[in-house]
Tab-separated table of C-alpha atoms and ligand atoms in Angstrom:
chain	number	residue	atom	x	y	z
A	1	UNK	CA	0.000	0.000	0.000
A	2	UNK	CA	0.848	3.706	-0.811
A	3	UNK	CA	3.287	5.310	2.045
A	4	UNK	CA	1.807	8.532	3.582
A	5	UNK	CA	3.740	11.075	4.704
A	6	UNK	CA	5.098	10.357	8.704
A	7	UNK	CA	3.305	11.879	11.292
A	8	UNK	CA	1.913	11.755	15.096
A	9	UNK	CA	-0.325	8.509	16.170
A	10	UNK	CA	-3.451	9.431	17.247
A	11	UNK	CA	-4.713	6.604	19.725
A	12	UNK	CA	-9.043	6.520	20.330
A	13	UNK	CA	-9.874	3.422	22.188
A	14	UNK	CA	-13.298	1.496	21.206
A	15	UNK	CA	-14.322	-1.558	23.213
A	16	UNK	CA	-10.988	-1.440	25.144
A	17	UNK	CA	-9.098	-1.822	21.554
A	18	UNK	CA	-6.846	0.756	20.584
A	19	UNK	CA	-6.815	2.117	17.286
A	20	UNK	CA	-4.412	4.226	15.917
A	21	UNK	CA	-5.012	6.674	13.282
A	22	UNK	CA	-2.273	9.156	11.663
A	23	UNK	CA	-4.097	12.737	11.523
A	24	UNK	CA	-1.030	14.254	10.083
A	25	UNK	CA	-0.824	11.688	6.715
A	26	UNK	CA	-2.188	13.874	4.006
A	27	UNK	CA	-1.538	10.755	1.670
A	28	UNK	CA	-4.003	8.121	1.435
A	29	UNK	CA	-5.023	5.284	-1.262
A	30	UNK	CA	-8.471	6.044	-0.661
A	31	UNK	CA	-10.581	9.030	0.205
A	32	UNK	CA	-14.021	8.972	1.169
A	33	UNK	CA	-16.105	12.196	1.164
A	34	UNK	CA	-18.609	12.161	3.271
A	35	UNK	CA	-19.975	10.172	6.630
A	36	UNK	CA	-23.509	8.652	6.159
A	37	UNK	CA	-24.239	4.894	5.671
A	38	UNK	CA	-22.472	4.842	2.237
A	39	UNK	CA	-19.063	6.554	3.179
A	40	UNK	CA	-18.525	4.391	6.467
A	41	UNK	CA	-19.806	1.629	4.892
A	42	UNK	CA	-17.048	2.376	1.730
A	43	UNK	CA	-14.054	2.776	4.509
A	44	UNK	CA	-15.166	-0.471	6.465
A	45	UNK	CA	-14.410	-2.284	3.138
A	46	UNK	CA	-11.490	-0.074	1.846
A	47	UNK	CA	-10.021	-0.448	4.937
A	48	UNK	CA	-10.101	-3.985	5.404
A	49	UNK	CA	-9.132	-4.638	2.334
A	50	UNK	CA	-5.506	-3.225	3.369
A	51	UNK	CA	-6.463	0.375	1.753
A	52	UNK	CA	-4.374	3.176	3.083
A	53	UNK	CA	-8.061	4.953	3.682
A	54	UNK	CA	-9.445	8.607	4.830
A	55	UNK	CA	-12.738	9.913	5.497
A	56	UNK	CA	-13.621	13.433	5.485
A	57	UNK	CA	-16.787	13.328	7.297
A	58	UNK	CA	-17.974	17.004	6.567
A	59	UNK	CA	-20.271	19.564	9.127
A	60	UNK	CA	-22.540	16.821	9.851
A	61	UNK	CA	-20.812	13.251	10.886
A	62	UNK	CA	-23.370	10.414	10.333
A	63	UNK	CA	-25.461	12.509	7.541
A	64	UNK	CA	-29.306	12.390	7.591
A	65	UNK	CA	-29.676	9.508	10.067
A	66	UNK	CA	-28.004	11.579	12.712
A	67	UNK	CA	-31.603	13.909	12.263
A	68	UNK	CA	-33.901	10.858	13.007
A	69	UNK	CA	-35.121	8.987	16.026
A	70	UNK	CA	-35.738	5.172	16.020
A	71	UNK	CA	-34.400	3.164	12.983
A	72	UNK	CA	-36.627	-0.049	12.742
A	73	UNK	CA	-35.769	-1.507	9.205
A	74	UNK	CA	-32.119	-1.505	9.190
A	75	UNK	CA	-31.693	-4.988	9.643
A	76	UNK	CA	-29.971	-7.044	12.128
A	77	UNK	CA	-31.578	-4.783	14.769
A	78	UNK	CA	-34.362	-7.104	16.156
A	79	UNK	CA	-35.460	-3.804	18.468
A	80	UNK	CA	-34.962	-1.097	15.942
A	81	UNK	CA	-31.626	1.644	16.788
A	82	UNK	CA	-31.709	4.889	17.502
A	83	UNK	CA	-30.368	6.336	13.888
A	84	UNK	CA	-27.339	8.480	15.270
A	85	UNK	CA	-26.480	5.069	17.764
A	86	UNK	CA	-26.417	3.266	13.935
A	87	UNK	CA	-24.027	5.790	12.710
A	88	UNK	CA	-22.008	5.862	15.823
A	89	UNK	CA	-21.675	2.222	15.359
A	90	UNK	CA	-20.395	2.171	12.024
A	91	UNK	CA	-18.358	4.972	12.800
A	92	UNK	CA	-16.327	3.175	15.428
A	93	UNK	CA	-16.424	0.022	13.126
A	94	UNK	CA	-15.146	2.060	10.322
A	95	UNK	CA	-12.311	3.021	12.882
A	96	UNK	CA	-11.608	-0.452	14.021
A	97	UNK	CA	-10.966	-1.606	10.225
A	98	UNK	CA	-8.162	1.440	10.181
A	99	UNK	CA	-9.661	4.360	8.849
A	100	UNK	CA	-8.884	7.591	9.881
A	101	UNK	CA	-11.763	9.963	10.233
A	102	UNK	CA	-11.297	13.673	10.144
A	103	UNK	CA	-14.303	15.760	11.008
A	104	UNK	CA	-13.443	18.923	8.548
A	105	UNK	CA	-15.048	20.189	5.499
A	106	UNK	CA	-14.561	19.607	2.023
A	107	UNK	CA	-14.161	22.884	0.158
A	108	UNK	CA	-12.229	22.177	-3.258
A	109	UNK	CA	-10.935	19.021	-5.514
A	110	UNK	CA	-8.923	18.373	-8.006
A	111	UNK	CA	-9.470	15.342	-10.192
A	112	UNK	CA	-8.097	16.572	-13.161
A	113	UNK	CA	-4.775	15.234	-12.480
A	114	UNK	CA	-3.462	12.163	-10.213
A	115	UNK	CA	-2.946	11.862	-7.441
A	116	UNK	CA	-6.579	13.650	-6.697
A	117	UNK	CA	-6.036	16.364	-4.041
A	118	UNK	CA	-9.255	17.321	-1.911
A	119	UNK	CA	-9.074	20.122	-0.181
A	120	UNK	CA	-10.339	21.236	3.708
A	121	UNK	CA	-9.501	24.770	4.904
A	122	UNK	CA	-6.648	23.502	6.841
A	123	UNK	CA	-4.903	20.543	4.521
A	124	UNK	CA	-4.309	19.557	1.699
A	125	UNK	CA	-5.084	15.581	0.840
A	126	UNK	CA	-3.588	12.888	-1.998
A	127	UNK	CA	-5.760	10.208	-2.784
A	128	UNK	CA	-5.404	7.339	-5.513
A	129	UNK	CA	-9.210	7.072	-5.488
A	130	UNK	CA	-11.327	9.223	-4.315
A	131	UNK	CA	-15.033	7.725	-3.178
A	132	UNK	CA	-17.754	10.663	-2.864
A	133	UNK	CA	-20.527	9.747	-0.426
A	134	UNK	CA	-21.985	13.487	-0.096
A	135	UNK	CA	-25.193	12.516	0.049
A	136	UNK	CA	-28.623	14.399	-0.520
A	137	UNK	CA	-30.539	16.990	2.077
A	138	UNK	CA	-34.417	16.438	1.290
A	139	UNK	CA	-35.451	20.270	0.497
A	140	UNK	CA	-36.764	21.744	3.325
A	141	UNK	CA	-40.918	23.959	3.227
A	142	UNK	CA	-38.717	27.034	5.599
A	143	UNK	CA	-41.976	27.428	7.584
A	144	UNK	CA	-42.565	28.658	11.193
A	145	UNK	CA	-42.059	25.655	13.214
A	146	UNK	CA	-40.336	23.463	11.008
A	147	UNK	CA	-37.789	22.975	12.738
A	148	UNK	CA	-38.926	23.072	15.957
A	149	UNK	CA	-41.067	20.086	15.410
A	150	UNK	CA	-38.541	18.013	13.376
A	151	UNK	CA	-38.576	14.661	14.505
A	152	UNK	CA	-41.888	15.121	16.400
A	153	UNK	CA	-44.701	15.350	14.085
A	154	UNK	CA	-42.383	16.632	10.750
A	155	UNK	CA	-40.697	14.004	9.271
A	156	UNK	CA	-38.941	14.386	5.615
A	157	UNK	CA	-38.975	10.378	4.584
A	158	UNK	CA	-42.271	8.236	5.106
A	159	UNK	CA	-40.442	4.337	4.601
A	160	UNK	CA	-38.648	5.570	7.755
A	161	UNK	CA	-41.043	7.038	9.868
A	162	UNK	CA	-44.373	6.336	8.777
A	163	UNK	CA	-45.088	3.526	10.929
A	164	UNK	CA	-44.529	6.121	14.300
A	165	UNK	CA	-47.720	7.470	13.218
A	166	UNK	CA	-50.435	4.973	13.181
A	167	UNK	CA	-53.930	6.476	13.794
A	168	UNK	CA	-53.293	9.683	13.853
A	169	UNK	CA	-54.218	12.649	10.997
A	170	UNK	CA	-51.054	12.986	8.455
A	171	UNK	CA	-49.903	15.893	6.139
A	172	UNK	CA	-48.216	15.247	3.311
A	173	UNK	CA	-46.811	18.174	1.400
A	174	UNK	CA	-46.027	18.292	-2.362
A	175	UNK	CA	-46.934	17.054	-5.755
A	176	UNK	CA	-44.602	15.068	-7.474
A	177	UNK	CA	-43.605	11.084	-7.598
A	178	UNK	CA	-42.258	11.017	-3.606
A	179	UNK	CA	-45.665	12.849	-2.597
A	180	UNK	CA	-47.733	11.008	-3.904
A	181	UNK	CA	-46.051	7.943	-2.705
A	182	UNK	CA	-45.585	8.664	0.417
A	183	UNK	CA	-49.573	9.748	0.549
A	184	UNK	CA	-50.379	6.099	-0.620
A	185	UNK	CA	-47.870	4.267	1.710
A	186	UNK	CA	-49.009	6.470	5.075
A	187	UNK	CA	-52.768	5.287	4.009
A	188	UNK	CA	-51.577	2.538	6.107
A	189	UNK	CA	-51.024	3.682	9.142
A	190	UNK	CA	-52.849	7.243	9.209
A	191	UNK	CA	-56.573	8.088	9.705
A	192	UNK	CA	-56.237	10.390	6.865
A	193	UNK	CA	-53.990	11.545	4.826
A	194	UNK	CA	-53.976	15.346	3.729
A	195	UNK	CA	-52.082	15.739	0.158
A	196	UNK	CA	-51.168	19.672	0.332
A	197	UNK	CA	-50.309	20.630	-3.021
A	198	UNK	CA	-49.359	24.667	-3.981
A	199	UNK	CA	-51.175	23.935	-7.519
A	200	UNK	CA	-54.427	22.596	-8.190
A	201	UNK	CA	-52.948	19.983	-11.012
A	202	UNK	CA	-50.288	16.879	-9.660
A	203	UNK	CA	-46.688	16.554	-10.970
A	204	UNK	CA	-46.987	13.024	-10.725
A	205	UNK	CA	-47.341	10.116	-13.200
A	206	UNK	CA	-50.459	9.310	-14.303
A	207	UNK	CA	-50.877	5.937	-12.732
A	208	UNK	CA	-49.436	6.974	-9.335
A	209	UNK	CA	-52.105	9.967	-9.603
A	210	UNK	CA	-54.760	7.850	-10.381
A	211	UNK	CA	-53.987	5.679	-7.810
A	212	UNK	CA	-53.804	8.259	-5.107
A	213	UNK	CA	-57.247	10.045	-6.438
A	214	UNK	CA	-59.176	6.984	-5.834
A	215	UNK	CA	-57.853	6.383	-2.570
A	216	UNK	CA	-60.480	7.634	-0.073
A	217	UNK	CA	-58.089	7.746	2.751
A	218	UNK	CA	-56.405	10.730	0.723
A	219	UNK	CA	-57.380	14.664	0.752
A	220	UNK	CA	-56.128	16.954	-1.512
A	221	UNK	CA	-55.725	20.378	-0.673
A	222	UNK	CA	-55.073	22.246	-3.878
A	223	UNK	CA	-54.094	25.543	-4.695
A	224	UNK	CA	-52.619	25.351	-0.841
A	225	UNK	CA	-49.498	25.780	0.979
A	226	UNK	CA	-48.509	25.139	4.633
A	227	UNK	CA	-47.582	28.214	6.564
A	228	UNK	CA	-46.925	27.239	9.961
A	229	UNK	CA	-46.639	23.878	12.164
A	230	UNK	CA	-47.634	24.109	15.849
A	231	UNK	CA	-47.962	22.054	18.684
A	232	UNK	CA	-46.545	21.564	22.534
A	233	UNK	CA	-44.136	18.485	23.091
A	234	UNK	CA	-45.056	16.932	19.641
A	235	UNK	CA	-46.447	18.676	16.560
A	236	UNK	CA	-50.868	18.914	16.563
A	237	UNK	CA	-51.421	21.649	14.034
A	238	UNK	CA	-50.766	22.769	11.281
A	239	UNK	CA	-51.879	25.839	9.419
A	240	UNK	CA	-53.096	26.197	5.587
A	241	UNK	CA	-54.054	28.918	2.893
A	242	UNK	CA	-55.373	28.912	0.076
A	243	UNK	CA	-53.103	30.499	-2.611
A	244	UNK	CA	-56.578	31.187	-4.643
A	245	UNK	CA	-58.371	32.774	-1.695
A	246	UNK	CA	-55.897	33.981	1.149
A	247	UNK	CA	-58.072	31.766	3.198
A	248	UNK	CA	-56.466	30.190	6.601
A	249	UNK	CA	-57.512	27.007	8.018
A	250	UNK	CA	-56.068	25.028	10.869
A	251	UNK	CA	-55.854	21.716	10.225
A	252	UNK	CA	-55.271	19.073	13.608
A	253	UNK	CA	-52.509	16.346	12.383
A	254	UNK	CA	-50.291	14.552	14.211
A	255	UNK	CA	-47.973	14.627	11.713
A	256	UNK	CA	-46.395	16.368	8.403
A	257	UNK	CA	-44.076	15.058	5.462
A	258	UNK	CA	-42.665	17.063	3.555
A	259	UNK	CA	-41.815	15.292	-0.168
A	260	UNK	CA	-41.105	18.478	-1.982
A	261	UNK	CA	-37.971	17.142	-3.619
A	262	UNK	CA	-33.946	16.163	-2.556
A	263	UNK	CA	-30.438	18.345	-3.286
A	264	UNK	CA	-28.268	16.437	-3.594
A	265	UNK	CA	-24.977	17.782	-2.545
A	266	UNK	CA	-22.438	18.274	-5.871
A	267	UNK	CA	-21.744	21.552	-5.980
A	268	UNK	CA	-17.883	21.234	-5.209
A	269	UNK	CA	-17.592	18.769	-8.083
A	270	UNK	CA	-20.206	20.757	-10.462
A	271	UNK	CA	-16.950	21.334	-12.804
A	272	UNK	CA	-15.457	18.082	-12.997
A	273	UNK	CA	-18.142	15.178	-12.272
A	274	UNK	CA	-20.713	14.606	-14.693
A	275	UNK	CA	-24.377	15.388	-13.396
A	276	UNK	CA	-27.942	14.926	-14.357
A	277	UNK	CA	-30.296	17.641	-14.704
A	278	UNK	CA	-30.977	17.340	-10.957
A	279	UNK	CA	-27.503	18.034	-10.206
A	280	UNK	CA	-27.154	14.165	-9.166
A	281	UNK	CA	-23.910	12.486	-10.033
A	282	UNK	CA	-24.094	9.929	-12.998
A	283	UNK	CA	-22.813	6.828	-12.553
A	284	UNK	CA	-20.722	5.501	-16.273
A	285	UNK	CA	-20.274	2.368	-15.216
A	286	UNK	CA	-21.096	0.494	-11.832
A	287	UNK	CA	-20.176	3.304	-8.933
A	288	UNK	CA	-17.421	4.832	-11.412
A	289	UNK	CA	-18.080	8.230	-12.606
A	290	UNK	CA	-16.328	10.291	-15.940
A	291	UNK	CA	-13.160	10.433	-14.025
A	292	UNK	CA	-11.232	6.956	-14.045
A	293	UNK	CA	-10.163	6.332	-10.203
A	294	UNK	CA	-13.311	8.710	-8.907
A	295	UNK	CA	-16.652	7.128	-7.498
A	296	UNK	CA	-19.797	7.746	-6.157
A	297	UNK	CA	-22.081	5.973	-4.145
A	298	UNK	CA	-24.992	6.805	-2.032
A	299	UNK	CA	-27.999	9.429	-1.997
A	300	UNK	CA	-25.513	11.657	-4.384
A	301	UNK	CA	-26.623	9.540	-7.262
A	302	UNK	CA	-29.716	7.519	-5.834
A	303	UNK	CA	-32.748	9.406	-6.927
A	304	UNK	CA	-35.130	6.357	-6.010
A	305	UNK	CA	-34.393	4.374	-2.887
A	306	UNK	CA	-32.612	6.470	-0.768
A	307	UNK	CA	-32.411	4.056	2.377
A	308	UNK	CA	-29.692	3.748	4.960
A	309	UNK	CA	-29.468	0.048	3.499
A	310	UNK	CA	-29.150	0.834	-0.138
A	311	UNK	CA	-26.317	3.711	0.478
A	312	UNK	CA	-24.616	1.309	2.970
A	313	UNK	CA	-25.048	-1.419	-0.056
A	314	UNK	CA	-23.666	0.978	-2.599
A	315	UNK	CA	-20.792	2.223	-0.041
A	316	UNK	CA	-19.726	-1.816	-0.195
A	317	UNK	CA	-19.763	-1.903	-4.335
A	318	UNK	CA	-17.894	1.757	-4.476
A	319	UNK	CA	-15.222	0.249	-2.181
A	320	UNK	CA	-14.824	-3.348	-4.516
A	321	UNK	CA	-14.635	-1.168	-7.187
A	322	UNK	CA	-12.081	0.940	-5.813
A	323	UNK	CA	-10.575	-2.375	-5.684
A	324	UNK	CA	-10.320	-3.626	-8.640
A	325	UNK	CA	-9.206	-0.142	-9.828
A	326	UNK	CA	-6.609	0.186	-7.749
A	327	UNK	CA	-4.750	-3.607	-8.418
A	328	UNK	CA	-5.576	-2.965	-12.366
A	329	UNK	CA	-3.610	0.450	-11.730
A	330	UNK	CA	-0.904	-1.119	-9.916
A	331	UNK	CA	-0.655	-3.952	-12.532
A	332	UNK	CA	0.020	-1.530	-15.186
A	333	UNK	CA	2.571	0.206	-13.226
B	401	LIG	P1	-40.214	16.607	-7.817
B	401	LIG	O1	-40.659	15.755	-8.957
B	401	LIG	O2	-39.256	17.707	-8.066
B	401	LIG	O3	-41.558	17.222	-7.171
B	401	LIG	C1	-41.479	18.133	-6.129
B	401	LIG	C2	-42.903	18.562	-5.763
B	401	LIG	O4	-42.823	19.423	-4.649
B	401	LIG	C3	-43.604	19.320	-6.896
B	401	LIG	O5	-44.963	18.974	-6.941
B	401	LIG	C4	-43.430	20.783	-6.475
B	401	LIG	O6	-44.500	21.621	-6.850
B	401	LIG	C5	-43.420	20.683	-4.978
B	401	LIG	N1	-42.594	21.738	-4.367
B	401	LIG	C6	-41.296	22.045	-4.638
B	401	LIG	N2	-40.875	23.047	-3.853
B	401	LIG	C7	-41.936	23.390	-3.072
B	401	LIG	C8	-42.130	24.368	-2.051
B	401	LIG	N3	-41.152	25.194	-1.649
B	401	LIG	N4	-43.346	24.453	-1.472
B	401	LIG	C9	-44.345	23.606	-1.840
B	401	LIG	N5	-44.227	22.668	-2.782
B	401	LIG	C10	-43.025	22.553	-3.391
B	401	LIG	O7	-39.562	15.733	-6.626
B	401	LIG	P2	-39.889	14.230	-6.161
B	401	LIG	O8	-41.339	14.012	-6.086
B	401	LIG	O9	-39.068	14.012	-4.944
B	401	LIG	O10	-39.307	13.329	-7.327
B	401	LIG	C11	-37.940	13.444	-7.720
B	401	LIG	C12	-37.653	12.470	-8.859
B	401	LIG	O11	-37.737	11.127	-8.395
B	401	LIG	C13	-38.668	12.607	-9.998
B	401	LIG	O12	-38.007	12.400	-11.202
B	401	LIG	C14	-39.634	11.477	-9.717
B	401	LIG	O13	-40.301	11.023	-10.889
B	401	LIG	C15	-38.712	10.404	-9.138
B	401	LIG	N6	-39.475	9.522	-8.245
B	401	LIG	C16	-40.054	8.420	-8.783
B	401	LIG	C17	-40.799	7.568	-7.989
B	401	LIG	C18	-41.418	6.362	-8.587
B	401	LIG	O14	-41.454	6.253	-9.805
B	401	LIG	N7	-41.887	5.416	-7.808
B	401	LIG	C19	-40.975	7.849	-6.627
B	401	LIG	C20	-40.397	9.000	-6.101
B	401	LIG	C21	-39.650	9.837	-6.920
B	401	LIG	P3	-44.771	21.995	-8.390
B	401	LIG	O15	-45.367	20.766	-9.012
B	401	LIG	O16	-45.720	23.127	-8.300
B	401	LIG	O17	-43.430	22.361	-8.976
């Protein structure tokens, strides 16, 4: 494996077992951007796999999961986790393989020559392969008590939380594919679900519209938008207007999803990483992107599942591809 450059041992101790990572080395065979499922999941791999490996875990270690409560379809969890206990976990798993994790911020690259260099505001980094794992932020409504009531009553993914809200009045806000959806798959658990939509005419395909019109457990509010979320220890309100009429209406629900769309988060690589119209990376070949020795895997390119399991699944395949890249490479040397 690639020599880094010498520097002092950092020892964290997990289960009683030392592990010693170099936080000087600024050269690496592998390095991961990003710290959700998919980029612990890549340096688990890379790093057992004898990969000299970094991950630069970015403002927010442990990505979306660290923003939600119980996890109860991640499995091998009989009990369900707590989603920031899951990413803790891998974390300190990721660790135990031999990666070193540096909690800074990614603010340029360079993949137009090798070795890539990613850079933080402090340090400079060499990679052979680079793995980006930046995930996606679901876009967020910016209303009063938002925020506030995240994680109790506001949720932004209904596969993960819907079944927290059994019986109880549900909000769904949007339009488009994930909307409608989400509507149809929290039929199951709510009394009702409210469809708020800011037009009076669905984004959706046709079938998945049908299929949500003639379900009587959904409302649509049309023409509408949701102006402010209220509540006491958990969310119970949530106010409406009409667009059409000015009209206010509070509406009691126990809970609101917002589906209004995902970022995903490629602007550093805008330049040199070929993206779709949504600004998600496209993948040329398995996890490989345009650039030989770059990959992706995760929410960054996953428009559709967007699971803890499916990043953490495409986190293993961008680390055997990284791989085979890297023996082919040192073959030809
Ligand atoms: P999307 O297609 O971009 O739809 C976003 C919806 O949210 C639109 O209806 C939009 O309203 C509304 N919206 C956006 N910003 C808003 C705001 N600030 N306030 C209120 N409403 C707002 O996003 P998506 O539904 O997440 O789908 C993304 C992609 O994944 C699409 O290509 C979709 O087809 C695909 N997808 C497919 C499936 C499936 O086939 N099973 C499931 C989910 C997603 P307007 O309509 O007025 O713009």
């Amino acid at each position: 494996m690639m020599a880094g450059d010498a520097g002092t041992a950092v020892l964290e101790t997990h289960n009683d077992e030392p592990i010693i990572s170099d936080k000087n080395k600024t050269k690496y065979d592998v390095i991961i951007i990003g710290a959700g499922p998919s980029g612990y999941t890549a340096g688990i791999y890379c790093s057992r796999a004898g990969y000299d490996t970094l991950i630069l875990s970015g403002l927010l270690p442990g990505g979306q999961l660290v923003n939600t409560t119980e996890v109860e379809n991640y499995p091998g969890f009989e009990n369900g986790i707590m989603g920031p206990d899951l990413m803790i976990d891998m974390r300190k798993q990721s660790q135990r393989m031999g990666t070193t994790i540096i909690d800074d911020v990614v603010v340029d690259v360079n993949f137009r020559r090798k070795p890539f260099k990613v850079l933080t505001s402090s340090e400079e980094y060499e990679g052979r392969a680079v793995i980006i794992a930046t995930g996606a932020n679901p876009r967020k409504l910016g209303i009063k008590g938002e925020e506030t009531f995240a994680g109790k009553g506001v949720s932004y993914c209904a596969t993960c939380d819907g079944p927290f809200f059994r019986n109880l009045e549900i909000i769904v806000a949007g339009g488009g594919d994930s909307a409608i959806e989400e509507a149809t798959f929290l039929t199951k658990f709510a009394t009702n679900v409210h469809l708020v939509h800011r037009r009076d005419e669905l984004r959706a395909s046709k079938i998945m519209q049908e299929r949500a019109l003639n379900n009587e457990k959904i409302k649509f509010h049309w023409d509408s938008a949701i102006m402010e979320v209220k509540g006491d220890q958990k969310m119970q309100q949530a106010v409406l207007k009409n667009l059409k009429t000015n009209e206010e209406t509070t509406l009691d629900a126990g809970g609101l999803f917002i589906a209004i769309g995902h970022d995903p988060n490629t602007q550093l690589f805008r330049d040199q990483i070929d993206l779709d119209d949504k600004g998600y990376i496209v993948l040329k070949n398995k996890t490989h992107t345009n650039i030989e020795g770059i990959f992706a895997a995760g929410d960054v390119h996953d428009r559709s599942y967007r699971q803890a399991i499916t990043a953490a699944a495409f986190g293993c395949m961008a680390a055997i591809d990284v791989d085979k890249y890297l023996t082919e490479s040192a073959d030809k040397q």
